[in-house]
Short mmCIF file of C-alpha atoms in Angstrom, two decimals:
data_model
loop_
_atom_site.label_atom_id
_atom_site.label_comp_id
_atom_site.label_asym_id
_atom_site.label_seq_id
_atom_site.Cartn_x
_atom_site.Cartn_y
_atom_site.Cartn_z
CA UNK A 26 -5.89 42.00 -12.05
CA UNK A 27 -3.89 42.14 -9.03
CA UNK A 28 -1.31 39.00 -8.18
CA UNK A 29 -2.89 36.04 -6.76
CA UNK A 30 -1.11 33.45 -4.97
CA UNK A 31 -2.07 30.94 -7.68
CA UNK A 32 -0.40 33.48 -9.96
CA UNK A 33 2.76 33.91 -8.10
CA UNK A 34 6.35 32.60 -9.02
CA UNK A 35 7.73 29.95 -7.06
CA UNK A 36 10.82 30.15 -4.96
CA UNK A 37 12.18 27.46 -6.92
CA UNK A 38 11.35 28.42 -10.40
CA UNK A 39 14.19 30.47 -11.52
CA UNK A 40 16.48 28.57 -13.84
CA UNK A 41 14.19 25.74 -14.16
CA UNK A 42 14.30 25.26 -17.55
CA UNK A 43 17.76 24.92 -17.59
CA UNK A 44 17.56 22.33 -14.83
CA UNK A 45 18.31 18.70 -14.60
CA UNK A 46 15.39 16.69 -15.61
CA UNK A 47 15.58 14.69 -12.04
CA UNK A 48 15.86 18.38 -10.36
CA UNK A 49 13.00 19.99 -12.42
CA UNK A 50 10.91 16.40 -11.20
CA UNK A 51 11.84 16.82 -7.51
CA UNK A 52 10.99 20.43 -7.69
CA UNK A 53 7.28 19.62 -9.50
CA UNK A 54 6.85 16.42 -6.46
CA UNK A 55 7.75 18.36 -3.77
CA UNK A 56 5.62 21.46 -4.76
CA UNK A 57 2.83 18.39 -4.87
CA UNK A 58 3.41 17.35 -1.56
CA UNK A 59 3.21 20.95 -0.23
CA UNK A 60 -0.27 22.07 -1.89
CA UNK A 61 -1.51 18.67 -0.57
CA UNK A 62 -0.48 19.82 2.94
CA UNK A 63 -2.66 22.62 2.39
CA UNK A 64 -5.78 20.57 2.70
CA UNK A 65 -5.34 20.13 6.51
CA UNK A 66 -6.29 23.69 7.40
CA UNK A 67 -9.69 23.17 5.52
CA UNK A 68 -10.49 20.23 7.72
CA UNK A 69 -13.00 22.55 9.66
CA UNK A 70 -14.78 23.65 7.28
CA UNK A 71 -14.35 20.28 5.15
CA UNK A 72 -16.49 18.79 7.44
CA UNK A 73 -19.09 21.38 7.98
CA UNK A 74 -19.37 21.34 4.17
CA UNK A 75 -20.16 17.79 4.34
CA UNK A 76 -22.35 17.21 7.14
CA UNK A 77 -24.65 20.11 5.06
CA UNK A 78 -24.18 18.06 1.59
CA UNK A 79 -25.46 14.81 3.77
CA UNK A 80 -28.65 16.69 5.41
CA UNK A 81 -29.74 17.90 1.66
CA UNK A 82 -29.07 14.17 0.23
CA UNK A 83 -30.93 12.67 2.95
CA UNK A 84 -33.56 15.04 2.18
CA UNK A 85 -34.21 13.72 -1.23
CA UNK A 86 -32.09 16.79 -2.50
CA UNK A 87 -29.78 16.82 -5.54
CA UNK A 88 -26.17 17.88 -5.22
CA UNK A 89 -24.64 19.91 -8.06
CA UNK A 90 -21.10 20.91 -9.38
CA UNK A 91 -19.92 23.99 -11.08
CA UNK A 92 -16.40 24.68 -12.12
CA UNK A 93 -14.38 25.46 -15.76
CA UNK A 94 -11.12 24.31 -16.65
CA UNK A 95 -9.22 21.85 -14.84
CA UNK A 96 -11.01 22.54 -11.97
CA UNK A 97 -14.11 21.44 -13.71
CA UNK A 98 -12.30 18.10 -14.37
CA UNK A 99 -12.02 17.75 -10.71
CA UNK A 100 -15.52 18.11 -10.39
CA UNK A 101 -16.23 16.07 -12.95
CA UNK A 102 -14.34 13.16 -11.69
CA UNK A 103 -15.36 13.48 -8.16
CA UNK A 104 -19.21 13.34 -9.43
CA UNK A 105 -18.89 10.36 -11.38
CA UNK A 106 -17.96 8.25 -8.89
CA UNK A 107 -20.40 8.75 -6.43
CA UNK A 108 -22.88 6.61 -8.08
CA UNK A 109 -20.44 3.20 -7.89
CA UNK A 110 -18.46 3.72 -4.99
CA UNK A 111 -21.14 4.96 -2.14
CA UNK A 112 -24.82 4.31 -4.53
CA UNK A 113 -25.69 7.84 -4.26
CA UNK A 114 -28.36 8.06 -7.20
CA UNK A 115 -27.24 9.53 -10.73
CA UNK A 116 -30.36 11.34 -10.95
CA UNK A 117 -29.55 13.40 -7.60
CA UNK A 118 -26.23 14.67 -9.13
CA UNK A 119 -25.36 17.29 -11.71
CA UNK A 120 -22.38 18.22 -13.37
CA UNK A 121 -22.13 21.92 -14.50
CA UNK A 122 -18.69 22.58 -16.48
CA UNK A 123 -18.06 25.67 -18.42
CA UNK A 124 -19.14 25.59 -22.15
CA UNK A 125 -20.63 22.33 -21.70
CA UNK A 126 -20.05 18.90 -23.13
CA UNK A 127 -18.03 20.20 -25.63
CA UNK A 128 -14.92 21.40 -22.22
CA UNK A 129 -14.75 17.91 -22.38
CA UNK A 130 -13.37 17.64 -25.49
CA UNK A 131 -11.54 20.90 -25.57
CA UNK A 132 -11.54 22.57 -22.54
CA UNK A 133 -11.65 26.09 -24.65
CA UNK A 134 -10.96 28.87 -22.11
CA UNK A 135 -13.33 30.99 -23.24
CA UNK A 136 -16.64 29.57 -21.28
CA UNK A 137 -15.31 30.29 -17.89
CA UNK A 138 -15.71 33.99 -18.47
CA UNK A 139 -19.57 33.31 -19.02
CA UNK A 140 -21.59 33.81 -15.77
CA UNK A 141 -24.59 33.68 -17.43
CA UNK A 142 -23.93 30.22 -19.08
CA UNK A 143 -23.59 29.56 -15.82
CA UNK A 144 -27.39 30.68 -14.12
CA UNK A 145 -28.88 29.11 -17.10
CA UNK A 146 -26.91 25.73 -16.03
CA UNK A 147 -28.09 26.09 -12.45
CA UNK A 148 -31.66 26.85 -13.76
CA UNK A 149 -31.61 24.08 -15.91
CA UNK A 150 -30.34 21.38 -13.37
CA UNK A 151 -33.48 22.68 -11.39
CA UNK A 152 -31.11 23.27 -8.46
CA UNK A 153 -32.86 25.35 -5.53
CA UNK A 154 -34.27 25.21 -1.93
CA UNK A 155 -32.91 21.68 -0.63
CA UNK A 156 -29.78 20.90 -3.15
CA UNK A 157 -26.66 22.13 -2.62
CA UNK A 158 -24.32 23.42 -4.81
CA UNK A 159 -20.38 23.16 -4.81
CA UNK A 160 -18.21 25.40 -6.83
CA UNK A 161 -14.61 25.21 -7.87
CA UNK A 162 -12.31 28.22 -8.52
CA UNK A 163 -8.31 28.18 -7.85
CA UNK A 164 -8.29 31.39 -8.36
CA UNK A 165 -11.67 31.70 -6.32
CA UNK A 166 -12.68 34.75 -9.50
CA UNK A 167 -13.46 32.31 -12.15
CA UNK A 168 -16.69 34.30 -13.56
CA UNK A 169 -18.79 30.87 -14.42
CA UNK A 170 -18.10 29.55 -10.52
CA UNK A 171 -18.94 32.81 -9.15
CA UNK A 172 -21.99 32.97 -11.32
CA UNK A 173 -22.87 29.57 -10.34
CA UNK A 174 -22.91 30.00 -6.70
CA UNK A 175 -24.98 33.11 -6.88
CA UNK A 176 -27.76 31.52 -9.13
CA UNK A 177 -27.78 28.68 -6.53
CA UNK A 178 -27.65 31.09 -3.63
CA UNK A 179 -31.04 33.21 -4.93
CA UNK A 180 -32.45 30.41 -5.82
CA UNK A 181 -32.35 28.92 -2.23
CA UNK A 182 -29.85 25.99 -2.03
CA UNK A 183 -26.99 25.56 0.33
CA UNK A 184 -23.78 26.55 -1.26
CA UNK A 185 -20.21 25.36 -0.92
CA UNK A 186 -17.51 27.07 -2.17
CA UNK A 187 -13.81 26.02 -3.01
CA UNK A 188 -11.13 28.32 -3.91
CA UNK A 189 -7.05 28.37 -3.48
CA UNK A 190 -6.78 32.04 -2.74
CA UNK A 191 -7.75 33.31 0.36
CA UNK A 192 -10.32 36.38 0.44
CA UNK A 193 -11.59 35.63 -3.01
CA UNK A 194 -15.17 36.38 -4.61
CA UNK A 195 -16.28 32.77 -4.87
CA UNK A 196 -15.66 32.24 -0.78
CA UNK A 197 -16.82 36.01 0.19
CA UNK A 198 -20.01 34.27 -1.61
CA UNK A 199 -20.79 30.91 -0.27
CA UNK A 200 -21.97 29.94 2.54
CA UNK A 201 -19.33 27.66 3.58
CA UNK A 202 -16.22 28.38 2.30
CA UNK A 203 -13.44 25.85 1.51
CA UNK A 204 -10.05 27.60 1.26
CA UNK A 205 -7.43 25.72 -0.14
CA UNK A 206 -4.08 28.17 0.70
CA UNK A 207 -1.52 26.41 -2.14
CA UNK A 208 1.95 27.90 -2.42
CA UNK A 209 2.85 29.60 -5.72
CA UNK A 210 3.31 26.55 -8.69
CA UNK A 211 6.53 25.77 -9.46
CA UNK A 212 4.90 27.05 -13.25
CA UNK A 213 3.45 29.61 -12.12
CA UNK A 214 -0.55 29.71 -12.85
CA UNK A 215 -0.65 26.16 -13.98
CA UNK A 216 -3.07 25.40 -11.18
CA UNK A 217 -3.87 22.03 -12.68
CA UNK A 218 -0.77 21.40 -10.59
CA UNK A 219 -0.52 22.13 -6.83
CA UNK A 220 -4.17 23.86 -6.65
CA UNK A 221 -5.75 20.93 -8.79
CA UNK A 222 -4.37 18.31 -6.36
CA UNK A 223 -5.53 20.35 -3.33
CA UNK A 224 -8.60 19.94 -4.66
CA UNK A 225 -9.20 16.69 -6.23
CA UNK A 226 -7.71 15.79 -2.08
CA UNK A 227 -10.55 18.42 -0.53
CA UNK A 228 -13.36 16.86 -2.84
CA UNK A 229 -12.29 13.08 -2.05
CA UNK A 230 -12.64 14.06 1.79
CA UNK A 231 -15.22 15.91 1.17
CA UNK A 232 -17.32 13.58 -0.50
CA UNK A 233 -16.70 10.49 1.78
CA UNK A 234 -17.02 12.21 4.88
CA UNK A 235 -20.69 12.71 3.43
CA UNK A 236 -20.93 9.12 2.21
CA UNK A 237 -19.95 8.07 6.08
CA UNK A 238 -23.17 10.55 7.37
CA UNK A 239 -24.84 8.62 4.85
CA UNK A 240 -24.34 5.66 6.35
CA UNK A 241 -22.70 4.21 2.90
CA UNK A 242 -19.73 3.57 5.03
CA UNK A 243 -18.88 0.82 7.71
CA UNK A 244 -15.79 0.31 9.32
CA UNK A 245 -14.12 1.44 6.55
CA UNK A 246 -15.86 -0.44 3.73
CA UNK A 247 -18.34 0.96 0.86
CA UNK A 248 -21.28 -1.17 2.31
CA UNK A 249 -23.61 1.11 -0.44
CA UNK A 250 -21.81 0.28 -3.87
CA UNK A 251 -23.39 -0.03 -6.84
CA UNK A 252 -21.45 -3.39 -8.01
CA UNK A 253 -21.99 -3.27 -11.59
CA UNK A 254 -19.36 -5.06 -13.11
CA UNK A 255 -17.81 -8.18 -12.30
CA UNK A 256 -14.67 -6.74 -10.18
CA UNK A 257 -17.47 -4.73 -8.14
CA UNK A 258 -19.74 -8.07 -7.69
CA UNK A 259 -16.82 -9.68 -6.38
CA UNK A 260 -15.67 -6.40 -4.30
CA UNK A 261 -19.05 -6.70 -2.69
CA UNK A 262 -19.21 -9.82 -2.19
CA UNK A 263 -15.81 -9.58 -0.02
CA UNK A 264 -17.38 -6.82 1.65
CA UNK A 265 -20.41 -9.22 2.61
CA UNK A 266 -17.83 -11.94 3.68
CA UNK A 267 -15.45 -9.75 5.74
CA UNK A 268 -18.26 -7.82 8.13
CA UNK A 269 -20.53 -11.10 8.33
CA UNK A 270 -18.09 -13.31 8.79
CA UNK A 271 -19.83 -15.85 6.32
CA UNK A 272 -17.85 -17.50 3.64
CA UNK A 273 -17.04 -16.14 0.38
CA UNK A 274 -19.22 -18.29 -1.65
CA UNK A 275 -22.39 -17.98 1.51
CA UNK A 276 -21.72 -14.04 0.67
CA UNK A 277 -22.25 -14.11 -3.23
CA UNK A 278 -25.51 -16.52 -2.04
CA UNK A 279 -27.19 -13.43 0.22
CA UNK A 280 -25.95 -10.90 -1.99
CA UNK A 281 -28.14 -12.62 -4.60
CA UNK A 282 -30.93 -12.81 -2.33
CA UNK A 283 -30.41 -9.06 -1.70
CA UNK A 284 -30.44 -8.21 -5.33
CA UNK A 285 -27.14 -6.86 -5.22
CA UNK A 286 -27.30 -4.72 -1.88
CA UNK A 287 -24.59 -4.92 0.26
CA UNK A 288 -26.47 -3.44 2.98
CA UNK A 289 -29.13 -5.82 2.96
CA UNK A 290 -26.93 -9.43 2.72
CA UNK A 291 -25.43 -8.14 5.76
CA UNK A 292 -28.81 -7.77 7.32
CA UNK A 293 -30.11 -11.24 6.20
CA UNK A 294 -26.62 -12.80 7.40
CA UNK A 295 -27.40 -11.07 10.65
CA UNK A 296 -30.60 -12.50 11.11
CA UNK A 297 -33.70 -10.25 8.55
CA UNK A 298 -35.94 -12.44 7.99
CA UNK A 299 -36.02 -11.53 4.02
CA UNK A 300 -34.47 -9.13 2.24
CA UNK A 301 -37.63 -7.25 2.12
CA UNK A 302 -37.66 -7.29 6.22
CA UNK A 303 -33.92 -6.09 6.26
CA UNK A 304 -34.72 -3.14 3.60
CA UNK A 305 -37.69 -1.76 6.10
CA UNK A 306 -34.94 -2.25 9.20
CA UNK A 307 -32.73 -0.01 6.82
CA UNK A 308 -35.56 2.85 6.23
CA UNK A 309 -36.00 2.88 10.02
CA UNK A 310 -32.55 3.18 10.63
CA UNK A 311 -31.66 5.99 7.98
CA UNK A 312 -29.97 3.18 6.23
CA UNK A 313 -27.59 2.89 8.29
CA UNK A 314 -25.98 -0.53 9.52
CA UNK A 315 -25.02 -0.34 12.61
CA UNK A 316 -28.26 0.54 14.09
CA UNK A 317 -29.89 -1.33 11.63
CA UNK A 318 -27.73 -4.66 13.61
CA UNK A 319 -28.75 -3.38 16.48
CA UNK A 320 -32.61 -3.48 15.59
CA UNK A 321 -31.75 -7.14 14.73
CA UNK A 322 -30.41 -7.41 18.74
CA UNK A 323 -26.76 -7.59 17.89
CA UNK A 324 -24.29 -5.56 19.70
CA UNK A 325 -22.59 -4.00 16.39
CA UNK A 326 -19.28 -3.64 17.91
CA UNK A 327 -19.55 -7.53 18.79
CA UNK A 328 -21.58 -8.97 16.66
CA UNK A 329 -18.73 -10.25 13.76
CA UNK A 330 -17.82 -13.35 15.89
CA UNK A 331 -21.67 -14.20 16.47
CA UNK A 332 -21.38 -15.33 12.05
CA UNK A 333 -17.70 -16.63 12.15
CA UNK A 334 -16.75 -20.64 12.71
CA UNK A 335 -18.46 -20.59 16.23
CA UNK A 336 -21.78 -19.65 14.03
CA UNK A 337 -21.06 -22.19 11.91
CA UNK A 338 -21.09 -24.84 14.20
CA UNK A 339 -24.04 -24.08 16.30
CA UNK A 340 -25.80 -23.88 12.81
CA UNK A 341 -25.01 -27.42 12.22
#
């Protein structure tokens, strides 16, 4: 194979291992802080990515993952968390790593040269016409991502593809392509370095910019978490009591009432009815608050002081 970028040495590799430890530590930070520049040139398509992920979720599509090696551990961790942080269903995501459940013990190398693991993984996870499919590749060759987003492609989902080498198979394939340009790493081809932070950065962004089309996100808090555990019940709680304006303990109260949704103790704070009432508001509204405070004749841009101390008092 030719020289890739992601294969290249660095500038500041030679002599490293004869380094200073606090040189050979600046050298691996600042090489961090450069690949994570790298993200800003993908903003364009970052967000085209996402606003495509968003229509096939809203749907009632499924998105999927595909990756090997580290950046299947990106993947991985990116897809985990959607569930608890922004309620996206588990059942609407799928996780496709090379060579299986067993990467995750082992992350053999092996399994990444296996495109036709990979079409039986996208056959399997039933993805097709209205999912969308994202694949990871630093090198953007990675047979099992390229595989992936072919399967996906015949098989008539969206596709999304992220690679740190410009011109590479697994962009020339999708059909939006995220390119993550990463200088050489300071050890060269250890893309779990530079290229792995690039990405774990693109997939954050990526992933809440969908959450926010969503509508799982409200000036800037999670107001679709799955609170689970006690730091989450209290998390959302907070989250209750800071866009309502009601007490902490009032909050926990209409959370209860809500069964847990965040969404829909805002809504009965604002004025639903039940939580029944604010949960129809929220299907009319593509479950999304601010209209959904609107339907409820608040001006959402105002409407914070309306359940604050004044509130209070005229309730009394």
């Amino acid at each position: 194979m030719a020289e890739t970028r992601t294969e290249a040495l660095h500038g500041n590799a030679e002599g490293l291992d004869i380094q200073a430890p606090e040189v050979i530590l600046a050298s691996l930070a600042d090489a961090q802080v450069e690949a994570a520049k790298a993200v800003r040139n993908a903003i364009p398509s970052i967000a085209k990515a996402a606003e495509i992920i968003a229509g096939r979720l809203s749907g009632g599509g499924k998105l999927a993952y595909a990756a090997a090696g580290s950046s299947g551990l990106m993947a991985l961790a990116d897809a985990l968390e959607l569930p608890g942080t922004f309620g996206i269903q588990r059942d609407r995501i799928a996780i496709l790593i090379a060579g299986g459940d067993d990467a995750l013990r082992t992350l053999a190398g092996g399994p990444e040269d296996d495109a036709e693991e990979a079409t039986t993984a996208v056959a399997n996870a039933g993805v097709g016409v209205g999912d969308c499919l994202i694949a990871l590749s630093a090198s953007g060759t990675t047979p099992y991502a390229v595989g992936a987003i072919e399967e996906a492609r015949r098989r008539g989902a969206a596709t999304v593809g992220i690679a740190n080498n410009t011109g590479s198979a697994l962009l020339q394939q999708a059909d939006t392509a995220i390119l993550l340009e990463t200088p050489p790493e300071v050890i060269a081809g250890s893309t779990r370095m530079g290229a792995g932070t690039a990405q774990k950065i693109a997939l954050n962004m990526l992933s809440t910019l969908t959450a926010v089309h969503l509508g799982h996100v409200h000036d800037g808090y999670m107001v679709n978490l799955m609170a689970d555990n006690m730091k989450l019940r209290d998390r959302a709680a907070r989250i209750v009591a800071a866009v309502s304006g009601r007490g902490q303990e009032e909050a926990a109260s209409l959370l209860e009432k809500s069964g847990g949704a965040v969404k829909t103790a805002i809504l009965l704070a604002a004025g639903a009815d039940s939580a029944d009432a604010a949960r129809k508001i929220l299907e009319r509204t593509g479950q999304k608050l601010r209209p959904a405070l609107s339907a409820l004749g608040h001006d959402p841009e105002k409407w914070k002081p309306l359940f604050g101390k004044d509130h209070a008092r005229t309730k009394k």
